[in-house]
Coordinates of C-alpha atoms and ligand atoms in Angstrom, one line a residue:
X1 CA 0.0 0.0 0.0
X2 CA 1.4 3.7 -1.1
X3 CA 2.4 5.6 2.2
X4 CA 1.9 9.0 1.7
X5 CA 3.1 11.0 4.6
X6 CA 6.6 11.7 3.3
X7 CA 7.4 14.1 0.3
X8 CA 10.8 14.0 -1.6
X9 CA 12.5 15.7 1.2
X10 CA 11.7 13.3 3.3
X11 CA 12.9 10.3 0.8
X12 CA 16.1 12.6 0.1
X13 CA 17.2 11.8 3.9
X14 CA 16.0 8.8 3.8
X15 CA 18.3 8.0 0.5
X16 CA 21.2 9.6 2.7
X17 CA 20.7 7.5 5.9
X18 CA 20.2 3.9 3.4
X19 CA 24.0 5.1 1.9
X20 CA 25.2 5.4 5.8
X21 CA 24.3 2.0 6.8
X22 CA 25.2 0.4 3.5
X23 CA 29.1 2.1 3.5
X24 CA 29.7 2.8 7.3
X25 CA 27.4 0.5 9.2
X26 CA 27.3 -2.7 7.5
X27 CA 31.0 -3.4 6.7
X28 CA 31.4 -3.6 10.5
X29 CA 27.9 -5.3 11.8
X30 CA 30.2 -8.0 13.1
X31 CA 32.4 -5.7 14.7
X32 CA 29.4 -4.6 16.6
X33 CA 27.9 -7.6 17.5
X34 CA 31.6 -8.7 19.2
X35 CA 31.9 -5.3 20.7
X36 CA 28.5 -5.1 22.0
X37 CA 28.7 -1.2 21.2
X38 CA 28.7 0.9 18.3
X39 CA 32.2 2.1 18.1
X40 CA 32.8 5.6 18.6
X41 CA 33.9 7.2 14.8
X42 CA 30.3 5.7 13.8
X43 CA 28.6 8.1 15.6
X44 CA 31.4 10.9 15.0
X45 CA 30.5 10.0 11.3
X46 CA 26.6 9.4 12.1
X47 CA 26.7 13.0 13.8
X48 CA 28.8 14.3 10.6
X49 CA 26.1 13.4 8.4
X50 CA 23.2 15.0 10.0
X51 CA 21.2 12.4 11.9
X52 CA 21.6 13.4 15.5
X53 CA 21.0 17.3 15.0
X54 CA 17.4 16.9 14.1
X55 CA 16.0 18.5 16.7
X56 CA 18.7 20.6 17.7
X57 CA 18.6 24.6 16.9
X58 CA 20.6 25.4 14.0
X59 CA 22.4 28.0 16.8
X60 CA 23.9 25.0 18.6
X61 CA 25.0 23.0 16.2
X62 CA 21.7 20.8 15.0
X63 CA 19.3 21.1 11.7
X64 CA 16.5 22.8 13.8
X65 CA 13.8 20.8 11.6
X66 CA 10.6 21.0 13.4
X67 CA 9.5 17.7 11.4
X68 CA 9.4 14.7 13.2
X69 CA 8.9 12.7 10.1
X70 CA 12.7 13.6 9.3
X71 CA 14.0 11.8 12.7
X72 CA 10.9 8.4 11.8
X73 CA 12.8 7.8 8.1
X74 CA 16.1 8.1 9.5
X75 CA 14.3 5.3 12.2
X76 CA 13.3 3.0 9.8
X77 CA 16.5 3.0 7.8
X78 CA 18.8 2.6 11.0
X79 CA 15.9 -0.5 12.2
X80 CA 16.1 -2.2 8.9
X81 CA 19.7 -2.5 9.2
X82 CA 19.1 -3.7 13.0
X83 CA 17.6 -2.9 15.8
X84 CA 19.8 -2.6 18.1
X85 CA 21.5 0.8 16.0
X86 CA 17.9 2.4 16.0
X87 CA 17.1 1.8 19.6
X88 CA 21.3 3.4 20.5
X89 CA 20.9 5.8 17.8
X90 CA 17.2 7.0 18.7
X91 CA 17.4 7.4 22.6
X92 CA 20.6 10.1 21.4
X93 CA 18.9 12.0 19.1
X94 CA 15.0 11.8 19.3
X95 CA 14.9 11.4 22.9
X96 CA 17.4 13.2 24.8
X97 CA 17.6 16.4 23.0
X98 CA 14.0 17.6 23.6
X99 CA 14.6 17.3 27.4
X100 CA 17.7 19.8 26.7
X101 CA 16.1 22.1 23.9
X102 CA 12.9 22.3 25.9
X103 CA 14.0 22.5 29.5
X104 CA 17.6 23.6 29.3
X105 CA 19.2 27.2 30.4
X106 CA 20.8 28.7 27.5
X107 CA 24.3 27.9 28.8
X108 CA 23.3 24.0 29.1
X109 CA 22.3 24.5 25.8
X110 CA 25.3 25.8 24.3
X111 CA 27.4 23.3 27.0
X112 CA 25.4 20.1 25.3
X113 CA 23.9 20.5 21.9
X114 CA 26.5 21.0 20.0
X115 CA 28.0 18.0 21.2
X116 CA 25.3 15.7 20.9
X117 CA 24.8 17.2 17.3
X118 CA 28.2 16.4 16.3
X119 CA 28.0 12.7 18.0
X120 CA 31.2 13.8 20.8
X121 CA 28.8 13.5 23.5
X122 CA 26.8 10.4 23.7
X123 CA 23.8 11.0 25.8
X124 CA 21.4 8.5 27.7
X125 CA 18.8 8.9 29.9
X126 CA 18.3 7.1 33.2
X127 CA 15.1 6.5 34.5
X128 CA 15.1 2.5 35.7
X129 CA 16.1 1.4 39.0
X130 CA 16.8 -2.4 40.0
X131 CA 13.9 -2.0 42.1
X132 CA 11.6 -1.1 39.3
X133 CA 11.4 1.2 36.1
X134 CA 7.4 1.0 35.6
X135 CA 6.3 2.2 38.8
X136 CA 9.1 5.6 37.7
X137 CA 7.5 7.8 40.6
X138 CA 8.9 5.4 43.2
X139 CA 11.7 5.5 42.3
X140 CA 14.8 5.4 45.0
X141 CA 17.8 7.2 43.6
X142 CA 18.1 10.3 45.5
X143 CA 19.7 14.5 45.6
X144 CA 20.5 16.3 48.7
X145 CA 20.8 19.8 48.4
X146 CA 23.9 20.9 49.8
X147 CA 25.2 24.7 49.1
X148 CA 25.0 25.3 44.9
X149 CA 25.0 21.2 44.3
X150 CA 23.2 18.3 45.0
X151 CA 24.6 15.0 46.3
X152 CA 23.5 11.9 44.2
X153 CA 23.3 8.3 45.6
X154 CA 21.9 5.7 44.1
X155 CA 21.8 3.1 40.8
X156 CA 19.9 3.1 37.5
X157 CA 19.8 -0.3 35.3
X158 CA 19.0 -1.4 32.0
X159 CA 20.8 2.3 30.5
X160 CA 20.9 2.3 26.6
X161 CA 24.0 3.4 25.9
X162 CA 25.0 3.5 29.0
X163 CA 28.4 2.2 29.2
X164 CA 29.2 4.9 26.4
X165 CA 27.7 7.6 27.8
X166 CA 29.1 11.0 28.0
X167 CA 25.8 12.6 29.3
X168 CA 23.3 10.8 31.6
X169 CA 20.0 12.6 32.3
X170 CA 19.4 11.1 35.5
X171 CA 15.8 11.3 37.3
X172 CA 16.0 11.6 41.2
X173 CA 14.3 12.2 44.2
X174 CA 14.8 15.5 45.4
X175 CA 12.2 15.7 47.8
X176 CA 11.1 12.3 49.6
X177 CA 7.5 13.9 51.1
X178 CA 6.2 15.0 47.9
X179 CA 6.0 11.4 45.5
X180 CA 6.1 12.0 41.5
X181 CA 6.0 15.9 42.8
X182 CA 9.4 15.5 44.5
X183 CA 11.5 13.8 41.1
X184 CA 14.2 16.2 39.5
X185 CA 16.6 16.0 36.2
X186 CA 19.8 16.1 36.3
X187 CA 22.7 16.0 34.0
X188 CA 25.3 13.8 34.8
X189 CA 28.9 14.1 33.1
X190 CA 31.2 11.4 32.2
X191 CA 34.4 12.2 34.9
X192 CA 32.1 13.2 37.5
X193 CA 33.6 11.8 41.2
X194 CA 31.4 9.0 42.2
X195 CA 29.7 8.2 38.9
X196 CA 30.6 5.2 37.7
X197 CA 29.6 3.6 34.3
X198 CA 28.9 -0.2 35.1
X199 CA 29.2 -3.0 32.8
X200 CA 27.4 -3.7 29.4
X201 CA 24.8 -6.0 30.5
X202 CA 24.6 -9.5 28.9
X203 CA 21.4 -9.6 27.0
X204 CA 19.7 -12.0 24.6
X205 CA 19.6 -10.2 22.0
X206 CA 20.4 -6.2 20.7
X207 CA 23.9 -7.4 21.1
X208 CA 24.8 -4.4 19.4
X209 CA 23.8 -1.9 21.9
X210 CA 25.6 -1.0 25.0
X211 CA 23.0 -1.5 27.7
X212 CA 24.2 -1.1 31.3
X213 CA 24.0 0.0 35.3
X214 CA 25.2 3.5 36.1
X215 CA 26.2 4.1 39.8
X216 CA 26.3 7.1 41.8
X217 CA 27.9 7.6 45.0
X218 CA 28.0 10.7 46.5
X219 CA 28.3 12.4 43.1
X220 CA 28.3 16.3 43.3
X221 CA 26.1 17.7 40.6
X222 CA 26.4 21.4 40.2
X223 CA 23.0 23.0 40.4
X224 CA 23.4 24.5 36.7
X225 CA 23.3 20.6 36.0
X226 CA 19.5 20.8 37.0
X227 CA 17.7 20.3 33.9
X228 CA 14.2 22.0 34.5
X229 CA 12.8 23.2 37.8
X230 CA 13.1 21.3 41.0
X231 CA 10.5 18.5 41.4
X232 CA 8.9 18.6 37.4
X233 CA 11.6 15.6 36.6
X234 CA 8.6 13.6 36.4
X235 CA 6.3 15.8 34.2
X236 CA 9.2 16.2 32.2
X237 CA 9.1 12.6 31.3
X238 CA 5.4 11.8 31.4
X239 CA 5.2 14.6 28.6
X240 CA 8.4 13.1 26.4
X241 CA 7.6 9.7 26.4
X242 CA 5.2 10.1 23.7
X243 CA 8.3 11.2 21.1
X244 CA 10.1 7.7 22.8
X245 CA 6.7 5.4 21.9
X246 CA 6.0 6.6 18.5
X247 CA 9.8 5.8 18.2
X248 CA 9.9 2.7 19.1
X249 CA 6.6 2.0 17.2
X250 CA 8.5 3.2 14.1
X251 CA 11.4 0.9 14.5
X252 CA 9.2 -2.1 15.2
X253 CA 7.6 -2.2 12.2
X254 CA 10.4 -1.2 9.9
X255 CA 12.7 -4.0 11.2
X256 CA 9.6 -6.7 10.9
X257 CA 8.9 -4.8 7.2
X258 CA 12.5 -5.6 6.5
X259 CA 13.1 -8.9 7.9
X260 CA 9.4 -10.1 5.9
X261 CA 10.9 -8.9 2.9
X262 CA 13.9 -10.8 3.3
X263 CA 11.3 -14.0 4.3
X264 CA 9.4 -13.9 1.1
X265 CA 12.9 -13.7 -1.2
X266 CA 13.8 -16.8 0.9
X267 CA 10.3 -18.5 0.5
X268 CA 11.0 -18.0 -3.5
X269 CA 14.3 -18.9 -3.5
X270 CA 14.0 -22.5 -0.9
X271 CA 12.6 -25.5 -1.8
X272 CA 11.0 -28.8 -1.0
X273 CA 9.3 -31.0 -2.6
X274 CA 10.0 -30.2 -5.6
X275 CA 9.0 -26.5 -5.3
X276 CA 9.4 -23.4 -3.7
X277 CA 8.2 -23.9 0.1
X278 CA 6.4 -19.8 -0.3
X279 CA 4.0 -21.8 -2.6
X280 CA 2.7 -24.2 -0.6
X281 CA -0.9 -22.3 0.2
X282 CA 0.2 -22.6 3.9
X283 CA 2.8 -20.4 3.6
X284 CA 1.4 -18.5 0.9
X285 CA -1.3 -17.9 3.2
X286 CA 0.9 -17.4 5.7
X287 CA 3.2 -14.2 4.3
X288 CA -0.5 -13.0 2.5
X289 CA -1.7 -12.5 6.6
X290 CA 1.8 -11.5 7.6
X291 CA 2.1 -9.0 4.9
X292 CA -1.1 -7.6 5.5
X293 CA -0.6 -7.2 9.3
X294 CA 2.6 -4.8 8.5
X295 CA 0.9 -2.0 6.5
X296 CA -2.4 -2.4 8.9
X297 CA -0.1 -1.3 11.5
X298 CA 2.1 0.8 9.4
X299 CA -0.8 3.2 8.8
X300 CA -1.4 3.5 11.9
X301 CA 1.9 4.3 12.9
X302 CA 2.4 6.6 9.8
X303 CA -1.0 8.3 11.0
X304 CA 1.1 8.7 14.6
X305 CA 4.1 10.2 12.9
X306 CA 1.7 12.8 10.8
X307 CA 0.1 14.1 14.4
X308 CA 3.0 13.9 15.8
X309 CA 5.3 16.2 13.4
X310 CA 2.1 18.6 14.1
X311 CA 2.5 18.2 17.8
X312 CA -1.0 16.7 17.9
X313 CA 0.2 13.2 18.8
X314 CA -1.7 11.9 21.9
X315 CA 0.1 10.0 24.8
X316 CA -2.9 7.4 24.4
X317 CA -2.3 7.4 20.9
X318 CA 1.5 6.6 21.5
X319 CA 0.9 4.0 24.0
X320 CA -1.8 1.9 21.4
X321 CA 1.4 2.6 18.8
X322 CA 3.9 1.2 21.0
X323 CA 2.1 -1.9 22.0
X324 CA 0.6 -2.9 19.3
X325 CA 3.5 -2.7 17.1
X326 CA 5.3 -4.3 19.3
X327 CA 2.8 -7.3 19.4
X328 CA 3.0 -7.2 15.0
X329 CA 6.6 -7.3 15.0
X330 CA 7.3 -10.5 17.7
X331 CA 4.0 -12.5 15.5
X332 CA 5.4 -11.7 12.2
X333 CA 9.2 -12.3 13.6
X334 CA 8.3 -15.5 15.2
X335 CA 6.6 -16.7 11.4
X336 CA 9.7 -15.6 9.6
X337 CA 12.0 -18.2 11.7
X338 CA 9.9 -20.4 11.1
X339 CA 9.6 -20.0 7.2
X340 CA 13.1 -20.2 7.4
X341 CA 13.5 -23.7 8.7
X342 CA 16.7 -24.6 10.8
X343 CA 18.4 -21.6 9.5
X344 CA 16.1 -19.5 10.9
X345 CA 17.7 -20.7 14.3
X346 CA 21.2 -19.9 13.1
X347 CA 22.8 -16.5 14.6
X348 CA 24.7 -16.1 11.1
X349 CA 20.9 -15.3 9.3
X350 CA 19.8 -12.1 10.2
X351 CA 16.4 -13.3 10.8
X352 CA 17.2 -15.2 14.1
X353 CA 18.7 -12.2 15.3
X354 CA 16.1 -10.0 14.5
X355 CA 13.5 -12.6 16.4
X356 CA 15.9 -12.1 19.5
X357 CA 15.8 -8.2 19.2
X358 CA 12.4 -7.7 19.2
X359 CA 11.5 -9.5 22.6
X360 CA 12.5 -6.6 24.6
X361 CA 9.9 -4.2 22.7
X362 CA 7.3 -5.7 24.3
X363 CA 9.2 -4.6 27.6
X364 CA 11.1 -1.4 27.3
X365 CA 9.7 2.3 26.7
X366 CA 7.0 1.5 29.0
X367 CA 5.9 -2.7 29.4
X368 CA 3.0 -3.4 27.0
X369 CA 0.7 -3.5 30.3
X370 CA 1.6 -0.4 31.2
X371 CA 0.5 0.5 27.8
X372 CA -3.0 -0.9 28.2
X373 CA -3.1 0.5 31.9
X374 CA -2.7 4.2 30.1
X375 CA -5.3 3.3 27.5
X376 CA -7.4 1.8 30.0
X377 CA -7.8 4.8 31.9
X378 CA -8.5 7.2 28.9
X379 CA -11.4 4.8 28.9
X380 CA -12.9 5.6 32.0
X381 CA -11.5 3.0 34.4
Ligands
LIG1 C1 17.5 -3.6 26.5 C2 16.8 -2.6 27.4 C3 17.1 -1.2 27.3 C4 16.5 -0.3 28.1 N1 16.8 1.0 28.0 C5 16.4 1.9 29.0 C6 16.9 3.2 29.1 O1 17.6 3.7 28.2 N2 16.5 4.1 30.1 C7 15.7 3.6 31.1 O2 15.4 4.4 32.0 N3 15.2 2.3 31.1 C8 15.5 1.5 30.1 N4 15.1 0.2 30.1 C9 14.2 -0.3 31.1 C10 12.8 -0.5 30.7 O3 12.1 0.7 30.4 C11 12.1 -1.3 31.9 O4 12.7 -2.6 31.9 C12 10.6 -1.3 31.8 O5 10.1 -0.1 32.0 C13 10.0 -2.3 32.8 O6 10.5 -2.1 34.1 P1 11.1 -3.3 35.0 O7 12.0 -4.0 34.1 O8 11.6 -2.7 36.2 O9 9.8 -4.2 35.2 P2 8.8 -4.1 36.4 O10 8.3 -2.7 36.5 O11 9.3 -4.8 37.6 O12 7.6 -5.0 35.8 C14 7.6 -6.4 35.8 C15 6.3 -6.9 35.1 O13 5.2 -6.4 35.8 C16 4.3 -5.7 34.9 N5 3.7 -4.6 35.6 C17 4.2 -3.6 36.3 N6 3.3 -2.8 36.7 C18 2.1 -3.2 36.2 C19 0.8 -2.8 36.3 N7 0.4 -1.6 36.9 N8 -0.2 -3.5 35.6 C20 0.1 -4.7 35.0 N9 1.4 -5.1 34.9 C21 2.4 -4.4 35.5 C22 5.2 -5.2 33.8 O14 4.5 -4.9 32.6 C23 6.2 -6.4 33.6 O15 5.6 -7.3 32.8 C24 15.6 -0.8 29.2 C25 15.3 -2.1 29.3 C26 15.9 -3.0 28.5 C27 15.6 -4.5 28.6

C-alpha cells in the first residue's frame, strides 16, 4: 500500500541515511555484534552526516527541523539495518535532546547540543532502578541539596548506551515527602567523582547496543546541571515519552517490514518438494496475513508520525502505537524463523537475530501493560 506522509525531502534523507548503513554500518555489523557497542567514529561519522541534530537549533549546532517525520525515516532506515542501531541511535537524538532544547538554560544549551549534534557527546537517559522502572514515581535514587549542588546516591539499570555515555540525564528524588512531585533531572557528566559507568549488561539479544547499570555515590552535581525546575523531573518525562513510543513503534515495524521482505525472497528462492516452500498455500497464506498485518499497523503508525510532526500526537495514541506494534513485529518475527527452517535458528541469518531483538519491545519504553493501563484509563477506568 502507497504511504503517503513523506514528500521527496523526506525520501532525500531517507536515501542519505540507506547510503550510511550500506558504507559505514554494515561493513562492520560483526564488529558490533563482538563489541557489543557501536564504536565511537560511527557516531562521530553518524553526527557528521546530519542524523543526530534533528531537533537541535541550528544556533547549537543541530538542523533545527521541526519535522518529526525527518527523525521516523532516518528510524526505519537505522531499524532495517538492525535494531539494536535504532534503539542506541534514537534514545541520542529523538529522545534526549527535547529534554535539553525544551527544558535547558541557555548555557546548558550551548554546554550540550553541539556536542550531541556532532555525535562527541553520547547522551542516555536514566530512568530504571533495580527495584523497578514501571512504577518511575517510586523510584529510589536520591539528591541532597547541599550549598550550589546536590549530592546523588543511588543506581539506575538497563541504560541504553550506558556504558558509552558522556551525558546521563538522571531522574531523582529531590524531595522524599512529595512522590512523583518530589523527582528532578539532572545532568550527569562522564568524569564526575562517584559516577561510575557499570558493565554492558549481557542480554539475549540487541547485542549491538551497549546496555548497562550506572552508579552514583555521592556524586556532586552542580545545580546548573538541573535540567528543569526542582520536582517537574517527572512531568518532564510523562510529557516526552510520547516522542520515545512513537519511536519505538516506528522501528518495530520497519525491522519486521524488513526482515518479511527478506522472508518472502527466501520463501522464493527454498525449496522442497520439488517447489518453492512460499507456494505451498500454507505459507502463501501465511506471508498473505503477515504482509497484511505490516501495513495495517504501518498506517497507523504513519497516522502517529503525521500528528506527531504537528504536535498533535496523543500520549494514548502513543501507548496503542507502542504496544501494538510491538505485538506485529514478535508475531510476524516469530513466522519468519519459522519460514526459514533450521536456518532461521542460526545466529549467522539475520532473521534469528532479528527474532531475539524484538523481545524486549514488548518490555522497554513503557511494558505493554503499562501500555494498556494508560489506554485503560482514557477509557474511563
Ligand atoms: C534492553 C533494554 C534497554 C532499556 N533502556 C532503558 C533506558 O535507556 N532508560 C531507562 O530508563 N530504562 C531502560 N530500560 C528499562 C525498561 O524501560 C524497563 O525494563 C521497563 O520499563 C519495565 O520495568 P522493569 O524492568 O523494572 O519491570 P517491572 O516494572 O518490575 O515490571 C515487571 C512486570 O510487571 C508488569 N507490571 C508492572 N506494573 C504493572 C501494572 N500496573 N499492571 C500490569 N502489569 C504491570 C510489567 O509490565 C512487567 O511485565 C531498558 C530495558 C531493556 C531491557
Amino acid at each position: 500500500m502507497p504511504r503517503n506522509i513523506y514528500d521527496e525531502d523526506h525520501e532525500a534523507m531517507r536515501a542519505s541515511a540507506r547510503e550510511f548503513v550500506a558504507r559505514t554500518l554494515a561493513p562492520r555489523a560483526e564488529e558490533m555484534i563482538e563489541g557489543k557497542s557501536i564504536p565511537r567514529d560511527i557516531w562521530l561519522e553518524a553526527g557528521k552526516q546530519g542524523f543526530f541534530g534533528l531537533d537541535i537549533p541550528e544556533e547549537f549546532g543541530g538542523a533545527g527541523v521541526d519535522d518529526y517525520r525527518f527523525n521516523a525515516v532516518v528510524a526505519e532506515e537505522m531499524s532495517r539495518f538492525n535494531a539494536a542501531t535504532s534503539s542506541c541511535f534514537g534514545i541520542h537524538s529523538d529522545v534526549c535532546p527535547p529534554y535539553i532544547v525544551d527544558l535547558g538554560t541557555e548555557e546548558q544549551k550551548q554546554r550540550w547540543l553541539p556536542g550531541m549534534a556532532s555525535g562527541e557527546l553520547i547522551c542516555a537517559i536514566a530512568m530504571t532502578e533495580p527495584s523497578g522502572g514501571s512504577d518511575l514515581a517510586a523510584l529510589k535514587t536520591t539528591a541532597v541539596r547541599d550549598g550550589d549542588a546536590w549530592i546523588l546516591n543511588g543506581s539506575k539499570t538497563f541504560i541504553t548506551n550506558g556504558y558509552q555515555a558522556d551525558l546521563v540525564i538522571v531522574a531523582a528524588r529531590t524531595d522524599p515527602s512529595k512522590g512523583a512531585k518530589g523527582i528532578t533531572l539532572l545532568m550527569v557528566e562522564r568524569g564526575m567523582e562517584g559516577f561510575q559507568n557499570g558493565r554492558k549488561l549481557d542480554k539475549v539479544g540487541m547485542d549491538e547496543s551497549d546496555t548497562a547499570e550506572l552508579f552514583f555515590e555521592n556524586v556532586r552535581v552542580p545545580d546548573e546541571n538541573r535540567l528543569g525546575p526542582e520536582g517537574m523531573g517527572f512531568i518532564s518525562m510523562m510529557q516526552r515519552l510520547p516522542q520515545e513510543r512513537v519511536g519505538a513503534a516506528v522501528s518495530n515495524v520497519a525491522h519486521a517490514k524488513a526482515i518479511l521482505e527478506e522472508t518472502i525472497q527466501y520463501a522464493k528462492d527454498r525449496k522442497a518438494f520439488g517447489q518453492p516452500i512460499g507456494a505451498f498455500q500454507h505459507n502463501k497464506f501465511l506471508m498473505a496475513e503477515l504482509v497484511t498485518k505490516i501495513e495495517v499497523a504501518e498506517a497507523y503508525v504513519d497516522d502517529c508520525i503525521a500528528a506527531h510532526a504537528e504536535g498533535k500526537l496523543s500520549a494514548v495514541d502513543a501507548a496503542k502505537a507502542k504496544w501494538w506494534s510491538s505485538e506485529v513485529q514478535n508475531d510476524v518475527l516469530d513466522h519468519c524463523v519459522q519460514l526459514h527452517g533450521g536456518y532461521g535458528f542460526m545466529n549467522e541469518y539475520r532473521v534469528a537475530r532479528a527474532w531475539r531483538d524484538a523481545r524486549v519491545t514488548k518490555i522497554w519504553a513503557g511494558s505493554n501493560e503499562i501500555m494498556k493501563e494508560l489506554i485503560g484509563r482514557d477509557l474511563g477506568f
